[in-house]
GROMACS .gro file of N, CA and C in nm:
model
  471
    1MET      N    1  10.865  10.780   8.291
    1MET     CA    2  10.990  10.756   8.226
    1MET      C    3  10.969  10.707   8.086
    2ALA      N    4  10.858  10.638   8.060
    2ALA     CA    5  10.826  10.584   7.925
    2ALA      C    6  10.817  10.693   7.821
    3LYS      N    7  10.771  10.815   7.864
    3LYS     CA    8  10.755  10.920   7.763
    3LYS      C    9  10.883  10.996   7.730
    4LEU      N   10  10.985  10.976   7.816
    4LEU     CA   11  11.111  11.044   7.788
    4LEU      C   12  11.184  10.965   7.676
    5ARG      N   13  11.236  11.038   7.578
    5ARG     CA   14  11.310  10.969   7.472
    5ARG      C   15  11.451  11.023   7.478
    6GLN      N   16  11.542  10.936   7.438
    6GLN     CA   17  11.684  10.973   7.434
    6GLN      C   18  11.711  11.046   7.301
    7LYS      N   19  11.787  11.151   7.312
    7LYS     CA   20  11.844  11.211   7.193
    7LYS      C   21  11.967  11.130   7.155
    8ASN      N   22  11.991  11.101   7.033
    8ASN     CA   23  12.106  11.025   6.984
    8ASN      C   24  12.115  10.892   7.060
    9PRO      N   25  12.025  10.801   7.042
    9PRO     CA   26  12.027  10.675   7.114
    9PRO      C   27  12.144  10.579   7.087
   10ARG      N   28  12.222  10.603   6.985
   10ARG     CA   29  12.340  10.520   6.954
   10ARG      C   30  12.473  10.581   7.023
   11THR      N   31  12.456  10.694   7.081
   11THR     CA   32  12.579  10.753   7.149
   11THR      C   33  12.627  10.668   7.264
   12VAL      N   34  12.759  10.655   7.274
   12VAL     CA   35  12.816  10.590   7.393
   12VAL      C   36  12.814  10.694   7.505
   13ARG      N   37  12.755  10.657   7.616
   13ARG     CA   38  12.735  10.751   7.724
   13ARG      C   39  12.828  10.730   7.843
   14GLN      N   40  12.842  10.841   7.913
   14GLN     CA   41  12.921  10.841   8.042
   14GLN      C   42  12.822  10.865   8.155
   15ALA      N   43  12.843  10.793   8.263
   15ALA     CA   44  12.749  10.812   8.374
   15ALA      C   45  12.776  10.953   8.444
   16GLU      N   46  12.664  11.010   8.483
   16GLU     CA   47  12.675  11.144   8.550
   16GLU      C   48  12.709  11.127   8.696
   17GLU      N   49  12.671  11.011   8.754
   17GLU     CA   50  12.692  10.987   8.895
   17GLU      C   51  12.758  10.847   8.915
   18VAL      N   52  12.865  10.842   8.991
   18VAL     CA   53  12.936  10.717   9.018
   18VAL      C   54  12.893  10.675   9.162
   19ARG      N   55  12.828  10.558   9.167
   19ARG     CA   56  12.770  10.519   9.299
   19ARG      C   57  12.865  10.421   9.375
   20GLY      N   58  12.984  10.409   9.326
   20GLY     CA   59  13.087  10.336   9.406
   20GLY      C   60  13.078  10.184   9.390
   21LEU      N   61  13.163  10.116   9.470
   21LEU     CA   62  13.178   9.975   9.467
   21LEU      C   63  13.116   9.910   9.594
   22GLU      N   64  13.031   9.812   9.567
   22GLU     CA   65  12.967   9.740   9.675
   22GLU      C   66  13.027   9.598   9.688
   23HIS      N   67  13.069   9.562   9.806
   23HIS     CA   68  13.132   9.430   9.830
   23HIS      C   69  13.034   9.342   9.897
   24LEU      N   70  12.999   9.226   9.830
   24LEU     CA   71  12.899   9.133   9.882
   24LEU      C   72  12.957   8.998   9.908
   25SER      N   73  12.931   8.948  10.023
   25SER     CA   74  12.978   8.813  10.059
   25SER      C   75  12.863   8.713  10.039
   26MET      N   76  12.872   8.628   9.938
   26MET     CA   77  12.773   8.533   9.902
   26MET      C   78  12.797   8.408   9.985
   27ASP      N   79  12.748   8.400  10.106
   27ASP     CA   80  12.789   8.302  10.201
   27ASP      C   81  12.684   8.184  10.215
   28VAL      N   82  12.585   8.176  10.126
   28VAL     CA   83  12.486   8.068  10.127
   28VAL      C   84  12.469   8.017   9.992
   29ALA      N   85  12.467   7.880   9.976
   29ALA     CA   86  12.428   7.816   9.848
   29ALA      C   87  12.286   7.787   9.839
   30VAL      N   88  12.229   7.796   9.721
   30VAL     CA   89  12.086   7.772   9.699
   30VAL      C   90  12.070   7.644   9.614
   31ASN      N   91  11.985   7.558   9.659
   31ASN     CA   92  11.952   7.431   9.584
   31ASN      C   93  11.868   7.470   9.461
   32PHE      N   94  11.921   7.447   9.340
   32PHE     CA   95  11.858   7.486   9.218
   32PHE      C   96  11.719   7.419   9.201
   33SER      N   97  11.702   7.294   9.244
   33SER     CA   98  11.578   7.220   9.221
   33SER      C   99  11.463   7.274   9.306
   34LYS      N  100  11.498   7.349   9.416
   34LYS     CA  101  11.394   7.405   9.505
   34LYS      C  102  11.384   7.557   9.489
   35ALA      N  103  11.464   7.620   9.409
   35ALA     CA  104  11.476   7.761   9.401
   35ALA      C  105  11.364   7.835   9.335
   36ALA      N  106  11.268   7.765   9.272
   36ALA     CA  107  11.156   7.832   9.204
   36ALA      C  108  11.067   7.912   9.305
   37GLN      N  109  11.080   7.870   9.429
   37GLN     CA  110  11.003   7.943   9.534
   37GLN      C  111  11.050   8.089   9.547
   38LEU      N  112  11.179   8.115   9.514
   38LEU     CA  113  11.230   8.249   9.526
   38LEU      C  114  11.197   8.339   9.409
   39SER      N  115  11.197   8.280   9.290
   39SER     CA  116  11.160   8.356   9.170
   39SER      C  117  11.130   8.261   9.059
   40SER      N  118  11.030   8.295   8.977
   40SER     CA  119  10.998   8.212   8.865
   40SER      C  120  11.110   8.218   8.757
   41HIS      N  121  11.196   8.323   8.769
   41HIS     CA  122  11.298   8.338   8.665
   41HIS      C  123  11.429   8.254   8.690
   42ILE      N  124  11.445   8.205   8.809
   42ILE     CA  125  11.566   8.137   8.841
   42ILE      C  126  11.600   8.019   8.744
   43HIS      N  127  11.502   7.940   8.709
   43HIS     CA  128  11.527   7.828   8.626
   43HIS      C  129  11.575   7.871   8.484
   44ASN      N  130  11.537   7.985   8.439
   44ASN     CA  131  11.590   8.032   8.309
   44ASN      C  132  11.725   8.102   8.326
   45VAL      N  133  11.732   8.196   8.421
   45VAL     CA  134  11.855   8.271   8.445
   45VAL      C  135  11.970   8.186   8.493
   46CYS      N  136  11.946   8.094   8.575
   46CYS     CA  137  12.053   8.011   8.640
   46CYS      C  138  12.067   7.872   8.588
   47ALA      N  139  12.008   7.837   8.473
   47ALA     CA  140  12.010   7.702   8.422
   47ALA      C  141  12.149   7.646   8.406
   48GLU      N  142  12.240   7.730   8.369
   48GLU     CA  143  12.377   7.676   8.339
   48GLU      C  144  12.460   7.670   8.469
   49ALA      N  145  12.408   7.729   8.578
   49ALA     CA  146  12.486   7.731   8.704
   49ALA      C  147  12.413   7.650   8.812
   50ARG      N  148  12.357   7.540   8.780
   50ARG     CA  149  12.284   7.458   8.871
   50ARG      C  150  12.354   7.437   9.004
   51GLU      N  151  12.482   7.410   9.001
   51GLU     CA  152  12.556   7.372   9.120
   51GLU      C  153  12.619   7.493   9.187
   52ALA      N  154  12.597   7.611   9.134
   52ALA     CA  155  12.668   7.731   9.187
   52ALA      C  156  12.579   7.852   9.196
   53ILE      N  157  12.471   7.839   9.268
   53ILE     CA  158  12.385   7.958   9.286
   53ILE      C  159  12.406   8.001   9.433
   54TYR      N  160  12.446   8.128   9.450
   54TYR     CA  161  12.479   8.178   9.578
   54TYR      C  162  12.388   8.299   9.615
   55THR      N  163  12.377   8.323   9.746
   55THR     CA  164  12.307   8.442   9.795
   55THR      C  165  12.368   8.484   9.929
   56ARG      N  166  12.313   8.589   9.985
   56ARG     CA  167  12.368   8.645  10.108
   56ARG      C  168  12.284   8.597  10.226
   57GLU      N  169  12.342   8.583  10.345
   57GLU     CA  170  12.272   8.539  10.466
   57GLU      C  171  12.150   8.632  10.491
   58GLU      N  172  12.166   8.766  10.470
   58GLU     CA  173  12.060   8.857  10.502
   58GLU      C  174  11.944   8.838  10.406
   59ASP      N  175  11.969   8.794  10.284
   59ASP     CA  176  11.861   8.763  10.185
   59ASP      C  177  11.784   8.637  10.232
   60VAL      N  178  11.860   8.541  10.285
   60VAL     CA  179  11.798   8.419  10.333
   60VAL      C  180  11.707   8.447  10.449
   61LYS      N  181  11.751   8.536  10.540
   61LYS     CA  182  11.664   8.576  10.652
   61LYS      C  183  11.532   8.638  10.607
   62PHE      N  184  11.544   8.727  10.503
   62PHE     CA  185  11.427   8.789  10.448
   62PHE      C  186  11.329   8.686  10.394
   63TRP      N  187  11.384   8.593  10.308
   63TRP     CA  188  11.298   8.492  10.252
   63TRP      C  189  11.233   8.401  10.359
   64LEU      N  190  11.314   8.362  10.460
   64LEU     CA  191  11.255   8.282  10.567
   64LEU      C  192  11.140   8.344  10.637
   65GLU      N  193  11.152   8.478  10.657
   65GLU     CA  194  11.038   8.556  10.719
   65GLU      C  195  10.919   8.558  10.631
   66LYS      N  196  10.939   8.544  10.499
   66LYS     CA  197  10.828   8.543  10.402
   66LYS      C  198  10.770   8.397  10.395
   67GLY      N  199  10.827   8.300  10.465
   67GLY     CA  200  10.768   8.166  10.466
   67GLY      C  201  10.828   8.070  10.366
   68VAL      N  202  10.946   8.107  10.304
   68VAL     CA  203  11.011   8.016  10.207
   68VAL      C  204  11.069   7.897  10.286
   69ASP      N  205  11.071   7.777  10.223
   69ASP     CA  206  11.126   7.656  10.284
   69ASP      C  207  11.279   7.676  10.301
   70GLY      N  208  11.327   7.665  10.422
   70GLY     CA  209  11.466   7.682  10.453
   70GLY      C  210  11.560   7.566  10.411
   71SER      N  211  11.501   7.457  10.371
   71SER     CA  212  11.587   7.339  10.332
   71SER      C  213  11.662   7.363  10.203
   72MET      N  214  11.629   7.466  10.123
   72MET     CA  215  11.692   7.491   9.994
   72MET      C  216  11.829   7.566  10.016
   73PHE      N  217  11.853   7.615  10.142
   73PHE     CA  218  11.977   7.687  10.164
   73PHE      C  219  12.081   7.608  10.241
   74GLU      N  220  12.205   7.630  10.207
   74GLU     CA  221  12.319   7.565  10.276
   74GLU      C  222  12.422   7.674  10.305
   75VAL      N  223  12.447   7.696  10.435
   75VAL     CA  224  12.552   7.793  10.473
   75VAL      C  225  12.686   7.739  10.434
   76LEU      N  226  12.762   7.822  10.366
   76LEU     CA  227  12.896   7.782  10.314
   76LEU      C  228  13.009   7.818  10.411
   77PRO      N  229  13.120   7.750  10.414
   77PRO     CA  230  13.232   7.785  10.498
   77PRO      C  231  13.284   7.925  10.466
   78GLN      N  232  13.332   7.999  10.565
   78GLN     CA  233  13.383   8.128  10.548
   78GLN      C  234  13.527   8.132  10.592
   79GLY      N  235  13.597   8.240  10.553
   79GLY     CA  236  13.741   8.247  10.592
   79GLY      C  237  13.757   8.247  10.745
   80SER      N  238  13.658   8.305  10.816
   80SER     CA  239  13.668   8.305  10.964
   80SER      C  240  13.645   8.166  11.024
   81ASP      N  241  13.567   8.086  10.950
   81ASP     CA  242  13.541   7.948  10.995
   81ASP      C  243  13.666   7.859  10.981
   82LEU      N  244  13.734   7.884  10.867
   82LEU     CA  245  13.851   7.799  10.829
   82LEU      C  246  13.969   7.892  10.804
   83PRO      N  247  14.054   7.913  10.905
   83PRO     CA  248  14.164   8.010  10.886
   83PRO      C  249  14.258   7.974  10.774
   84GLU      N  250  14.267   7.848  10.735
   84GLU     CA  251  14.352   7.811  10.621
   84GLU      C  252  14.293   7.840  10.484
   85LEU      N  253  14.167   7.881  10.485
   85LEU     CA  254  14.100   7.913  10.357
   85LEU      C  255  14.153   8.039  10.299
   86GLN      N  256  14.210   8.030  10.176
   86GLN     CA  257  14.272   8.147  10.115
   86GLN      C  258  14.183   8.205  10.007
   87ARG      N  259  14.217   8.324   9.958
   87ARG     CA  260  14.152   8.375   9.838
   87ARG      C  261  14.201   8.291   9.722
   88CYS      N  262  14.119   8.270   9.625
   88CYS     CA  263  14.166   8.183   9.509
   88CYS      C  264  14.276   8.239   9.435
   89ARG      N  265  14.292   8.371   9.424
   89ARG     CA  266  14.402   8.427   9.350
   89ARG      C  267  14.535   8.404   9.415
   90LEU      N  268  14.537   8.369   9.543
   90LEU     CA  269  14.659   8.343   9.618
   90LEU      C  270  14.691   8.201   9.638
   91CYS      N  271  14.591   8.117   9.604
   91CYS     CA  272  14.598   7.972   9.625
   91CYS      C  273  14.678   7.907   9.505
   92LEU      N  274  14.780   7.829   9.532
   92LEU     CA  275  14.861   7.764   9.432
   92LEU      C  276  14.800   7.629   9.385
   93ASP      N  277  14.740   7.557   9.475
   93ASP     CA  278  14.683   7.427   9.442
   93ASP      C  279  14.543   7.438   9.384
   94ARG      N  280  14.526   7.399   9.259
   94ARG     CA  281  14.399   7.411   9.186
   94ARG      C  282  14.289   7.319   9.247
   95TRP      N  283  14.322   7.230   9.331
   95TRP     CA  284  14.223   7.132   9.389
   95TRP      C  285  14.188   7.165   9.533
   96LYS      N  286  14.237   7.276   9.589
   96LYS     CA  287  14.207   7.314   9.724
   96LYS      C  288  14.086   7.406   9.725
   97PRO      N  289  14.003   7.406   9.833
   97PRO     CA  290  13.898   7.504   9.847
   97PRO      C  291  13.952   7.644   9.867
   98CYS      N  292  13.872   7.744   9.827
   98CYS     CA  293  13.918   7.880   9.845
   98CYS      C  294  13.802   7.976   9.834
   99ILE      N  295  13.825   8.104   9.856
   99ILE     CA  296  13.724   8.207   9.842
   99ILE      C  297  13.747   8.278   9.705
  100CYS      N  298  13.648   8.264   9.619
  100CYS     CA  299  13.653   8.317   9.486
  100CYS      C  300  13.598   8.458   9.482
  101SER      N  301  13.644   8.546   9.397
  101SER     CA  302  13.592   8.681   9.373
  101SER      C  303  13.552   8.702   9.231
  102TYR      N  304  13.438   8.764   9.212
  102TYR     CA  305  13.394   8.801   9.080
  102TYR      C  306  13.353   8.944   9.084
  103SER      N  307  13.406   9.029   8.991
  103SER     CA  308  13.369   9.173   8.991
  103SER      C  309  13.290   9.205   8.868
  104LEU      N  310  13.195   9.299   8.890
  104LEU     CA  311  13.103   9.336   8.783
  104LEU      C  312  13.085   9.485   8.788
  105SER      N  313  13.092   9.552   8.676
  105SER     CA  314  13.072   9.695   8.669
  105SER      C  315  12.961   9.725   8.574
  106ILE      N  316  12.859   9.795   8.620
  106ILE     CA  317  12.753   9.849   8.528
  106ILE      C  318  12.789   9.986   8.500
  107GLU      N  319  12.839  10.014   8.374
  107GLU     CA  320  12.897  10.144   8.338
  107GLU      C  321  12.793  10.251   8.321
  108TRP      N  322  12.676  10.215   8.284
  108TRP     CA  323  12.575  10.318   8.266
  108TRP      C  324  12.434  10.254   8.275
  109TYR      N  325  12.354  10.315   8.360
  109TYR     CA  326  12.214  10.277   8.367
  109TYR      C  327  12.131  10.397   8.414
  110PRO      N  328  12.006  10.404   8.368
  110PRO     CA  329  11.920  10.516   8.408
  110PRO      C  330  11.880  10.495   8.551
  111CYS      N  331  11.904  10.597   8.635
  111CYS     CA  332  11.878  10.571   8.775
  111CYS      C  333  11.781  10.668   8.843
  112MET      N  334  11.747  10.779   8.777
  112MET     CA  335  11.642  10.871   8.830
  112MET      C  336  11.605  10.971   8.720
  113LEU      N  337  11.498  11.041   8.745
  113LEU     CA  338  11.462  11.153   8.656
  113LEU      C  339  11.548  11.272   8.682
  114LYS      N  340  11.568  11.351   8.573
  114LYS     CA  341  11.647  11.472   8.587
  114LYS      C  342  11.547  11.586   8.576
  115TYR      N  343  11.561  11.685   8.661
  115TYR     CA  344  11.479  11.797   8.661
  115TYR      C  345  11.554  11.923   8.627
  116CYS      N  346  11.493  12.005   8.541
  116CYS     CA  347  11.549  12.134   8.500
  116CYS      C  348  11.463  12.248   8.554
  117ARG      N  349  11.520  12.367   8.561
  117ARG     CA  350  11.447  12.486   8.614
  117ARG      C  351  11.436  12.585   8.504
  118SER      N  352  11.318  12.656   8.511
  118SER     CA  353  11.297  12.761   8.415
  118SER      C  354  11.226  12.876   8.487
  119ARG      N  355  11.226  12.990   8.427
  119ARG     CA  356  11.160  13.108   8.480
  119ARG      C  357  11.048  13.147   8.387
  120ASP      N  358  10.937  13.178   8.434
  120ASP     CA  359  10.831  13.227   8.347
  120ASP      C  360  10.846  13.377   8.333
  121ALA      N  361  10.754  13.437   8.258
  121ALA     CA  362  10.761  13.586   8.224
  121ALA      C  363  10.767  13.672   8.349
  122GLY      N  364  10.697  13.619   8.454
  122GLY     CA  365  10.691  13.695   8.583
  122GLY      C  366  10.813  13.671   8.671
  123GLY      N  367  10.906  13.581   8.627
  123GLY     CA  368  11.024  13.562   8.707
  123GLY      C  369  11.013  13.449   8.804
  124LYS      N  370  10.892  13.380   8.806
  124LYS     CA  371  10.873  13.273   8.899
  124LYS      C  372  10.946  13.144   8.845
  125VAL      N  373  11.019  13.083   8.936
  125VAL     CA  374  11.098  12.952   8.899
  125VAL      C  375  11.012  12.836   8.909
  126SER      N  376  11.019  12.752   8.813
  126SER     CA  377  10.946  12.623   8.811
  126SER      C  378  11.036  12.512   8.762
  127SER      N  379  11.014  12.388   8.810
  127SER     CA  380  11.096  12.282   8.761
  127SER      C  381  11.012  12.189   8.675
  128TYR      N  382  11.081  12.117   8.584
  128TYR     CA  383  11.005  12.026   8.498
  128TYR      C  384  11.104  11.908   8.464
  129LYS      N  385  11.042  11.797   8.431
  129LYS     CA  386  11.121  11.673   8.393
  129LYS      C  387  11.187  11.707   8.255
  130CYS      N  388  11.320  11.688   8.252
  130CYS     CA  389  11.387  11.715   8.126
  130CYS      C  390  11.484  11.606   8.081
  131GLY      N  391  11.478  11.492   8.149
  131GLY     CA  392  11.568  11.387   8.106
  131GLY      C  393  11.578  11.277   8.210
  132ILE      N  394  11.680  11.186   8.191
  132ILE     CA  395  11.705  11.078   8.280
  132ILE      C  396  11.849  11.091   8.331
  133ARG      N  397  11.866  11.086   8.463
  133ARG     CA  398  12.001  11.091   8.517
  133ARG      C  399  12.057  10.951   8.505
  134SER      N  400  12.188  10.943   8.472
  134SER     CA  401  12.253  10.815   8.456
  134SER      C  402  12.356  10.789   8.569
  135CYS      N  403  12.373  10.661   8.604
  135CYS     CA  404  12.463  10.623   8.714
  135CYS      C  405  12.554  10.507   8.671
  136GLN      N  406  12.656  10.488   8.748
  136GLN     CA  407  12.752  10.379   8.734
  136GLN      C  408  12.766  10.312   8.869
  137LYS      N  409  12.777  10.176   8.875
  137LYS     CA  410  12.785  10.104   8.996
  137LYS      C  411  12.868   9.979   8.972
  138GLY      N  412  12.951   9.949   9.082
  138GLY     CA  413  13.032   9.833   9.074
  138GLY      C  414  13.005   9.736   9.184
  139TYR      N  415  13.022   9.607   9.158
  139TYR     CA  416  12.996   9.503   9.264
  139TYR      C  417  13.117   9.409   9.265
  140THR      N  418  13.153   9.360   9.383
  140THR     CA  419  13.247   9.250   9.397
  140THR      C  420  13.173   9.141   9.483
  141PHE      N  421  13.165   9.022   9.427
  141PHE     CA  422  13.107   8.910   9.492
  141PHE      C  423  13.207   8.809   9.539
  142ASP      N  424  13.207   8.772   9.668
  142ASP     CA  425  13.304   8.673   9.719
  142ASP      C  426  13.219   8.557   9.757
  143TYR      N  427  13.266   8.432   9.725
  143TYR     CA  428  13.196   8.313   9.756
  143TYR      C  429  13.290   8.193   9.762
  144TYR      N  430  13.253   8.093   9.841
  144TYR     CA  431  13.333   7.973   9.860
  144TYR      C  432  13.324   7.879   9.739
  145VAL      N  433  13.433   7.824   9.700
  145VAL     CA  434  13.437   7.716   9.597
  145VAL      C  435  13.510   7.593   9.656
  146PRO      N  436  13.464   7.477   9.625
  146PRO     CA  437  13.532   7.359   9.684
  146PRO      C  438  13.666   7.327   9.626
  147GLN      N  439  13.695   7.389   9.513
  147GLN     CA  440  13.827   7.379   9.452
  147GLN      C  441  13.857   7.499   9.362
  148LYS      N  442  13.982   7.545   9.361
  148LYS     CA  443  14.018   7.659   9.282
  148LYS      C  444  13.988   7.642   9.135
  149GLN      N  445  13.986   7.522   9.090
  149GLN     CA  446  13.956   7.486   8.948
  149GLN      C  447  13.826   7.549   8.905
  150LEU      N  448  13.735   7.578   9.000
  150LEU     CA  449  13.603   7.637   8.966
  150LEU      C  450  13.605   7.787   8.972
  151CYS      N  451  13.723   7.845   8.979
  151CYS     CA  452  13.735   7.990   8.990
  151CYS      C  453  13.866   8.037   8.914
  152LEU      N  454  13.880   7.994   8.791
  152LEU     CA  455  13.998   8.030   8.723
  152LEU      C  456  14.012   8.172   8.674
  153TRP      N  457  13.900   8.248   8.671
  153TRP     CA  458  13.911   8.387   8.629
  153TRP      C  459  13.969   8.476   8.744
  154ASP      N  460  13.977   8.423   8.866
  154ASP     CA  461  14.031   8.503   8.979
  154ASP      C  462  14.178   8.477   8.992
  155GLU      N  463  14.251   8.483   8.884
  155GLU     CA  464  14.399   8.467   8.889
  155GLU      C  465  14.465   8.600   8.914
  156GLU      N  466  14.580   8.598   8.984
  156GLU     CA  467  14.654   8.718   9.006
  156GLU      C  468  14.712   8.768   8.874
  157THR      N  469  14.695   8.899   8.848
  157THR     CA  470  14.747   8.957   8.724
  157THR      C  471  14.863   9.054   8.746
   0.00000   0.00000   0.00000
């Protein structure tokens, strides 16, 4: 991929393939002071979010199998655990706990090589690398917050 160059690199691009929306429940909190075991990048990437680092339960299971210390994880309350727990956009009291949602869309990213076909003088078909295929992907993250005040972007519009 390093040898492939974009024609017109300043062009605003449209994805050739839409990979849909993935809904993720971030149901476990991660202790920032112990999180360096997971990745050396966490302290830089998550420095401003020390009290609000979340992950999924299936990710925790993977890390525990790899021998990571389980004391850095805290399972968070879920809607099924607390029936009165609402989505933050529906919650009127800014000081009540709720389930916050954050959506993210990656409009264009290179996702695979593109192959083209040609015929030689004898009519034989051959394929060759001719570019990079682009994709679009969306994510929605749901996670517990102890008060709606920590999730003000999730307002009903």
